[in-house]
PDB file of N, CA and C in Angstrom:
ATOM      1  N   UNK A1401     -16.178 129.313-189.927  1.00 72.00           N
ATOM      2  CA  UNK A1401     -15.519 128.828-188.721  1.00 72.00           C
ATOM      3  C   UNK A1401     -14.967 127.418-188.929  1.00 72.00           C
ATOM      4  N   UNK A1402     -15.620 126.473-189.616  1.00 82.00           N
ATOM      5  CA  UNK A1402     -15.810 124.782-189.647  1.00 82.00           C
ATOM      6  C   UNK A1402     -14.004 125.028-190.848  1.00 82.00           C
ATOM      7  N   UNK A1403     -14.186 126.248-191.562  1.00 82.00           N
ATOM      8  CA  UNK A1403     -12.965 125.844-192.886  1.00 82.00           C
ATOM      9  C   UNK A1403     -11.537 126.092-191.615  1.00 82.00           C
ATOM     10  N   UNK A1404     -11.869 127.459-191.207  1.00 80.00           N
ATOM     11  CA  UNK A1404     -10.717 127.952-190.295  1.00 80.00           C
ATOM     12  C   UNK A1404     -10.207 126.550-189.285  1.00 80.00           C
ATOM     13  N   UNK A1405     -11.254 125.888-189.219  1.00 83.00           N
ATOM     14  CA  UNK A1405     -10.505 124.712-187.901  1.00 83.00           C
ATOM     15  C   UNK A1405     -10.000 123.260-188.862  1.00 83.00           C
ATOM     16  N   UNK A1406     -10.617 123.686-190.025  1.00 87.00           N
ATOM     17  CA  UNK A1406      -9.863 122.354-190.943  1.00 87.00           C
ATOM     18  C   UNK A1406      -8.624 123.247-191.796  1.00 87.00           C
ATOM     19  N   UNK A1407      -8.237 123.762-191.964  1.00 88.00           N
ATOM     20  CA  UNK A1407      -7.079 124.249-192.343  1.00 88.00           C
ATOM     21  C   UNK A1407      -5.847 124.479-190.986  1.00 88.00           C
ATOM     22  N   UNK A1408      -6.522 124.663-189.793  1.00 90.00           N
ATOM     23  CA  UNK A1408      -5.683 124.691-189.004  1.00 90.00           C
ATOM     24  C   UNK A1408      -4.879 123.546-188.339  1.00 90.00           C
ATOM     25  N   UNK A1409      -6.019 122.583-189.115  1.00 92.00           N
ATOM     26  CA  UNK A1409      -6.195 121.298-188.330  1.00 92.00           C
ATOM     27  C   UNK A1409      -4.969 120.716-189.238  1.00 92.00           C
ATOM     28  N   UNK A1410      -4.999 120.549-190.366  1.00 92.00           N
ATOM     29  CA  UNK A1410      -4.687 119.997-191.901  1.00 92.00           C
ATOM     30  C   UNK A1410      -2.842 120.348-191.333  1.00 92.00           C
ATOM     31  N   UNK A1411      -2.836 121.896-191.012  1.00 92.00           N
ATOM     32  CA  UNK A1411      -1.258 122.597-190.962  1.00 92.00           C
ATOM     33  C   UNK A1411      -1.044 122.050-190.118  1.00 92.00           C
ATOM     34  N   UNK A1412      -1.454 121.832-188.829  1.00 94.00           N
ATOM     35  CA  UNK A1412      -0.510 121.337-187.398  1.00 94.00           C
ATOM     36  C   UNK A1412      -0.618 119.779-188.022  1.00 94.00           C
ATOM     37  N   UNK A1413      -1.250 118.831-189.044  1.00 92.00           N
ATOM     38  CA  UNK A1413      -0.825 117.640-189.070  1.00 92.00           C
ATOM     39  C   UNK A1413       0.144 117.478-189.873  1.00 92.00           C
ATOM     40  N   UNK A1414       0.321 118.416-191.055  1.00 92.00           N
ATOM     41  CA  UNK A1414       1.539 118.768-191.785  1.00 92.00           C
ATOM     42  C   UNK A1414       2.942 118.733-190.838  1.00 92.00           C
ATOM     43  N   UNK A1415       3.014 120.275-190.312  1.00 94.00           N
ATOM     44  CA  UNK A1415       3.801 120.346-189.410  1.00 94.00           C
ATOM     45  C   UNK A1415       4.560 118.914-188.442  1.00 94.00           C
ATOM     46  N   UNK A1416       3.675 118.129-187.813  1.00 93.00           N
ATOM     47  CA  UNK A1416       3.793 116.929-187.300  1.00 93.00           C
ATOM     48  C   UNK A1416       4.556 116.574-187.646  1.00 93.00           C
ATOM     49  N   UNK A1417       4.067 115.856-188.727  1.00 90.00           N
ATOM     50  CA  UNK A1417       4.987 114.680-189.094  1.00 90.00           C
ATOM     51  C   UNK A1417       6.001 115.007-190.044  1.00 90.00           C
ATOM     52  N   UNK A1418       6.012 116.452-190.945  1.00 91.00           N
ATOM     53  CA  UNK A1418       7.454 117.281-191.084  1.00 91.00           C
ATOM     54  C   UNK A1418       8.515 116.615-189.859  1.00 91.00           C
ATOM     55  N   UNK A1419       7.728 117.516-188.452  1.00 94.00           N
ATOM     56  CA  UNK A1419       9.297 117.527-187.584  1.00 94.00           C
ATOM     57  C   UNK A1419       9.472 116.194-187.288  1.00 94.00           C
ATOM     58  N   UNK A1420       8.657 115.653-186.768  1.00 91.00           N
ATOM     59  CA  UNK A1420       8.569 113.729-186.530  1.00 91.00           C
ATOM     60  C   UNK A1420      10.099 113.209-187.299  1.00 91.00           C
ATOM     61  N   UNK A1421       9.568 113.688-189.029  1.00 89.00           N
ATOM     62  CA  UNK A1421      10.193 112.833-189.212  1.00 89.00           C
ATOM     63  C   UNK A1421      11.692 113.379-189.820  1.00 89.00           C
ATOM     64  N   UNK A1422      11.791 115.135-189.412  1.00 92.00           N
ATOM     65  CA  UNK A1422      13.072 115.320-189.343  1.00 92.00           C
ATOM     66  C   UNK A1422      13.354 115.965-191.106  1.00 92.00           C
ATOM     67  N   UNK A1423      12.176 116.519-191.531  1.00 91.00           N
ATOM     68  CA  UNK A1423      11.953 116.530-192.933  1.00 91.00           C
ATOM     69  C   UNK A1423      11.946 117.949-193.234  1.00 91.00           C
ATOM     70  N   UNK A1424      13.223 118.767-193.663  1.00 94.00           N
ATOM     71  CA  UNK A1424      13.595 120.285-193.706  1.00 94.00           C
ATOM     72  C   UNK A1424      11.960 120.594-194.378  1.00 94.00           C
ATOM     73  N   UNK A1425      12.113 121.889-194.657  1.00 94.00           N
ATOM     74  CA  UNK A1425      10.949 122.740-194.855  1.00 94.00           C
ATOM     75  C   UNK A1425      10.885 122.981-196.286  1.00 94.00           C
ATOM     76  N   UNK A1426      12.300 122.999-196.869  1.00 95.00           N
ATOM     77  CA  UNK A1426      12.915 122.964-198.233  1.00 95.00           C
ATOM     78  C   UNK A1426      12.047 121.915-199.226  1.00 95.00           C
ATOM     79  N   UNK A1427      12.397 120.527-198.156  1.00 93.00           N
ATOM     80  CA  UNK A1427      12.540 119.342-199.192  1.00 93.00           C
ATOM     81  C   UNK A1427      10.917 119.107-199.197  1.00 93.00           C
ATOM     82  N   UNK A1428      10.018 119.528-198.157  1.00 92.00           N
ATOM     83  CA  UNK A1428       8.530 119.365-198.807  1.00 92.00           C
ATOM     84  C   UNK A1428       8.121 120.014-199.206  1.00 92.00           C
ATOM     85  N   UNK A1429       8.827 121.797-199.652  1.00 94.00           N
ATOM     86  CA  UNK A1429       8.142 122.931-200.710  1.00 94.00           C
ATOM     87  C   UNK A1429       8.517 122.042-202.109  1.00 94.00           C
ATOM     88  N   UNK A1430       9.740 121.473-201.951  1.00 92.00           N
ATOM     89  CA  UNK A1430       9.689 120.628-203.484  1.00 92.00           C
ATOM     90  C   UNK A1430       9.054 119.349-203.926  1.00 92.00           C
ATOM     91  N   UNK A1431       8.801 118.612-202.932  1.00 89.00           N
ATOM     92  CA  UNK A1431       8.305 117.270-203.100  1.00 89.00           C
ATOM     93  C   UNK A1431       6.719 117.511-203.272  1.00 89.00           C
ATOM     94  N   UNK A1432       6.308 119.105-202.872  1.00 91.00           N
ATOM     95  CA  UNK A1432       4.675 119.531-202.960  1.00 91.00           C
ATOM     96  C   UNK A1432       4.474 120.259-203.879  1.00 91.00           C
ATOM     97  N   UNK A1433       5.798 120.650-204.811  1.00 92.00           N
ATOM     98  CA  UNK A1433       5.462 121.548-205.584  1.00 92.00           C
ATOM     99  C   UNK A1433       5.049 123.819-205.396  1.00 92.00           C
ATOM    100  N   UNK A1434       5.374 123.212-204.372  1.00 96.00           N
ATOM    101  CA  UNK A1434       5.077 124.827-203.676  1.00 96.00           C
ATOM    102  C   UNK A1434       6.623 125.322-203.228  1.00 96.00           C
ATOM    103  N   UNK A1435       6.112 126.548-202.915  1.00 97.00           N
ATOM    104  CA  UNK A1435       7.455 127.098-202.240  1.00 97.00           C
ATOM    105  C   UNK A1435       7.231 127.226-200.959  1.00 97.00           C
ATOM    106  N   UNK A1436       8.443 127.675-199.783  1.00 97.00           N
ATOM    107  CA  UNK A1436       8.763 127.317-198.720  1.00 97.00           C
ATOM    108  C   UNK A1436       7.616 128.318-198.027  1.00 97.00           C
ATOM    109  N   UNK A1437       7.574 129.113-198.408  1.00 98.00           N
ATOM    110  CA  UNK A1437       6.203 130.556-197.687  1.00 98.00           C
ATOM    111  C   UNK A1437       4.761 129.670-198.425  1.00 98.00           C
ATOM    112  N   UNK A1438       4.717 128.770-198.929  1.00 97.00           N
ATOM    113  CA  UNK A1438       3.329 128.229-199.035  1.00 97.00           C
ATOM    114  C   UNK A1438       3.421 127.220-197.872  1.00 97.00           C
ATOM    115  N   UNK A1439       4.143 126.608-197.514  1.00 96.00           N
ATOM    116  CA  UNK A1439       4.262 125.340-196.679  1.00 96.00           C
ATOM    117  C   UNK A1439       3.826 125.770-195.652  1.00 96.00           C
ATOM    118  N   UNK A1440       4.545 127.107-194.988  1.00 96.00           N
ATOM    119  CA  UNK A1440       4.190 127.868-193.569  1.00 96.00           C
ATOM    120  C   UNK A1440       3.354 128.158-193.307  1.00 96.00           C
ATOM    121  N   UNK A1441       2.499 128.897-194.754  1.00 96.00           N
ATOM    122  CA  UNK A1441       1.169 129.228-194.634  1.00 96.00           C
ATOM    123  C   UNK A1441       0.054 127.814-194.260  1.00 96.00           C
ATOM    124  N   UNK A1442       0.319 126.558-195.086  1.00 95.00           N
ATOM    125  CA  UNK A1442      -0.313 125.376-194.598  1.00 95.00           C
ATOM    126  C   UNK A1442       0.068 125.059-193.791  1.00 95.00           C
ATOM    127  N   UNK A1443       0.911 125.405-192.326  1.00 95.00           N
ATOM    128  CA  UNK A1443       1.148 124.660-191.415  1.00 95.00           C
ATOM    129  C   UNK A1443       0.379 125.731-190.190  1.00 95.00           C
ATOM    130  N   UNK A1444       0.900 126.978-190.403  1.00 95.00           N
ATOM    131  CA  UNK A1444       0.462 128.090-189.424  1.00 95.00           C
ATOM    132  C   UNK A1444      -1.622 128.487-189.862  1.00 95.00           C
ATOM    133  N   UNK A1445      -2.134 126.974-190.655  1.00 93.00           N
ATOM    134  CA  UNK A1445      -3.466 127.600-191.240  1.00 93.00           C
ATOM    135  C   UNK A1445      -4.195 128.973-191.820  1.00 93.00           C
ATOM    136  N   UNK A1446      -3.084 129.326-192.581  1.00 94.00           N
ATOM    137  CA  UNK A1446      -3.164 130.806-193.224  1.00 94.00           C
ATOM    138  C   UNK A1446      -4.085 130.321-194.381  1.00 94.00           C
ATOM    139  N   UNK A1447      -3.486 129.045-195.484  1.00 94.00           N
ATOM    140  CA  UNK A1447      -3.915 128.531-196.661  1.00 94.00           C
ATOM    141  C   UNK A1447      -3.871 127.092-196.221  1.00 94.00           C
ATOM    142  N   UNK A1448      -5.162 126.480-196.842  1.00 93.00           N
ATOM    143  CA  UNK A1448      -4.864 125.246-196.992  1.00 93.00           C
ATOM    144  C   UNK A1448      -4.553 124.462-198.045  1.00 93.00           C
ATOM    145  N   UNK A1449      -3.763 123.528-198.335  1.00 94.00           N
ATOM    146  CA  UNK A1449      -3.610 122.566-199.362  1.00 94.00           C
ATOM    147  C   UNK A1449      -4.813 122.069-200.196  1.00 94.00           C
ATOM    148  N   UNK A1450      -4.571 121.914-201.218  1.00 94.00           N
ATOM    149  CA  UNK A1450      -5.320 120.930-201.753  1.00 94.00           C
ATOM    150  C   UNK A1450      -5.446 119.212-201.730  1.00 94.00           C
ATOM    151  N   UNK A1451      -6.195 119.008-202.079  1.00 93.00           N
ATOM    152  CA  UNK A1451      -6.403 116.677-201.894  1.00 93.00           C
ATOM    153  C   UNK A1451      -5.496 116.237-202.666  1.00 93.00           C
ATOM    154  N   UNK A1452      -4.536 117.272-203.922  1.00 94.00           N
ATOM    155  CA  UNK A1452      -3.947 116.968-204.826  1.00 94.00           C
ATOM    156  C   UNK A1452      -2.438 117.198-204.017  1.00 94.00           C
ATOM    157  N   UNK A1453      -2.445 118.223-203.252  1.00 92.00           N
ATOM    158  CA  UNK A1453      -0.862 118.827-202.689  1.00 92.00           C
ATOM    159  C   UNK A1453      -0.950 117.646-201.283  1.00 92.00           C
ATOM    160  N   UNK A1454      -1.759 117.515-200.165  1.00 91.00           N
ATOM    161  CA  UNK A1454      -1.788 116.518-199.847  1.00 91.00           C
ATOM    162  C   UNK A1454      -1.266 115.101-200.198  1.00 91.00           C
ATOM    163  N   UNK A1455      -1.645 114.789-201.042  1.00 91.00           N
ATOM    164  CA  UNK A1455      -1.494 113.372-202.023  1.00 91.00           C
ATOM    165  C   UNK A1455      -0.295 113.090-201.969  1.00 91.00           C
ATOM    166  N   UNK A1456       0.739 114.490-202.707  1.00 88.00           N
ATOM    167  CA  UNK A1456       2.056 114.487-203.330  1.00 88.00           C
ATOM    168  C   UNK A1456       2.953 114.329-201.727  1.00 88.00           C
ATOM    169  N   UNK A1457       2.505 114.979-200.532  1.00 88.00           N
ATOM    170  CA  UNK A1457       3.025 115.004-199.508  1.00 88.00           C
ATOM    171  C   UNK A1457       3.190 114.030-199.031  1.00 88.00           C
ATOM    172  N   UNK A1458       2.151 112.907-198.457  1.00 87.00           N
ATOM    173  CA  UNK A1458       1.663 111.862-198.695  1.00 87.00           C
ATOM    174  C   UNK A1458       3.204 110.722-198.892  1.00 87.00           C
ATOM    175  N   UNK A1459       2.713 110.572-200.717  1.00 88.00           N
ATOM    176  CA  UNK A1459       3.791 110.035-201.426  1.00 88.00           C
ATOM    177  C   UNK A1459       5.212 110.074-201.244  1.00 88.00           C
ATOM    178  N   UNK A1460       5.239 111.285-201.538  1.00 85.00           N
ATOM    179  CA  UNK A1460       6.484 111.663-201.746  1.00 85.00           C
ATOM    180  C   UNK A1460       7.265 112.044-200.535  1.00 85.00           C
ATOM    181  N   UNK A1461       6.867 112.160-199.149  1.00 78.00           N
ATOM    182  CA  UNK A1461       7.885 111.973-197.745  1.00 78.00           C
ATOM    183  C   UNK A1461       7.531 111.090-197.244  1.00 78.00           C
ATOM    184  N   UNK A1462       6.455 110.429-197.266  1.00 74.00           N
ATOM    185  CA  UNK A1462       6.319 109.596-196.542  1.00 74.00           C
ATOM    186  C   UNK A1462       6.395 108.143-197.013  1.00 74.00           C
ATOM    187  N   UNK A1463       5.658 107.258-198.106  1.00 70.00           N
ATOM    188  CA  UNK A1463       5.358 106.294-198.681  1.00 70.00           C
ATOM    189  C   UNK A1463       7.361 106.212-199.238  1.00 70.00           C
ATOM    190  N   UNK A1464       7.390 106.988-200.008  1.00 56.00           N
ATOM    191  CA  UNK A1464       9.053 106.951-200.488  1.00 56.00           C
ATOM    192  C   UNK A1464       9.887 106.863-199.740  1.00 56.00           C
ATOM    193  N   UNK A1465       9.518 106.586-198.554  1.00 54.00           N
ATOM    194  CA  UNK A1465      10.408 106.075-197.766  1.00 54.00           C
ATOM    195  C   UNK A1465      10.899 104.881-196.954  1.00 54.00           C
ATOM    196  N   UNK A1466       9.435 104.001-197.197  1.00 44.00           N
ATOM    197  CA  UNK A1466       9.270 103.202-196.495  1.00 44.00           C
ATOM    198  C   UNK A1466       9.879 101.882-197.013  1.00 44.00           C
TER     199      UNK A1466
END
């Protein structure tokens, strides 16, 4: 139960700050290394990311921008 509400949890904060910040669905299957049906799955809490795919998300939309 505790994984199901942290993966769900993990996708809707994904999701967030995706739309927040206006960030296609495209450009974080590449900046994460995944493809676009992995992203959905981490946002809709099907799969969760790893601390490593995190990280790159992280970095690479957010920090790279600032």
């Amino acid at each position: 139960m505790q994984e199901k509400f942290s993966r769900i949890l993990i996708g809707n904060v994904l999701k967030s700050i995706r739309t927040e910040k206006k960030i296609p669905i495209k450009k974080v299957a590449q900046n994460m290394d995944v493809s676009e049906a992995t992203i959905s799955q981490f946002e809709t809490g099907k799969n969760k990311p790893t601390n490593e795919k995190i990280a790159l998300f992280v970095y690479r939309n957010m920090w790279a921008n600032i």
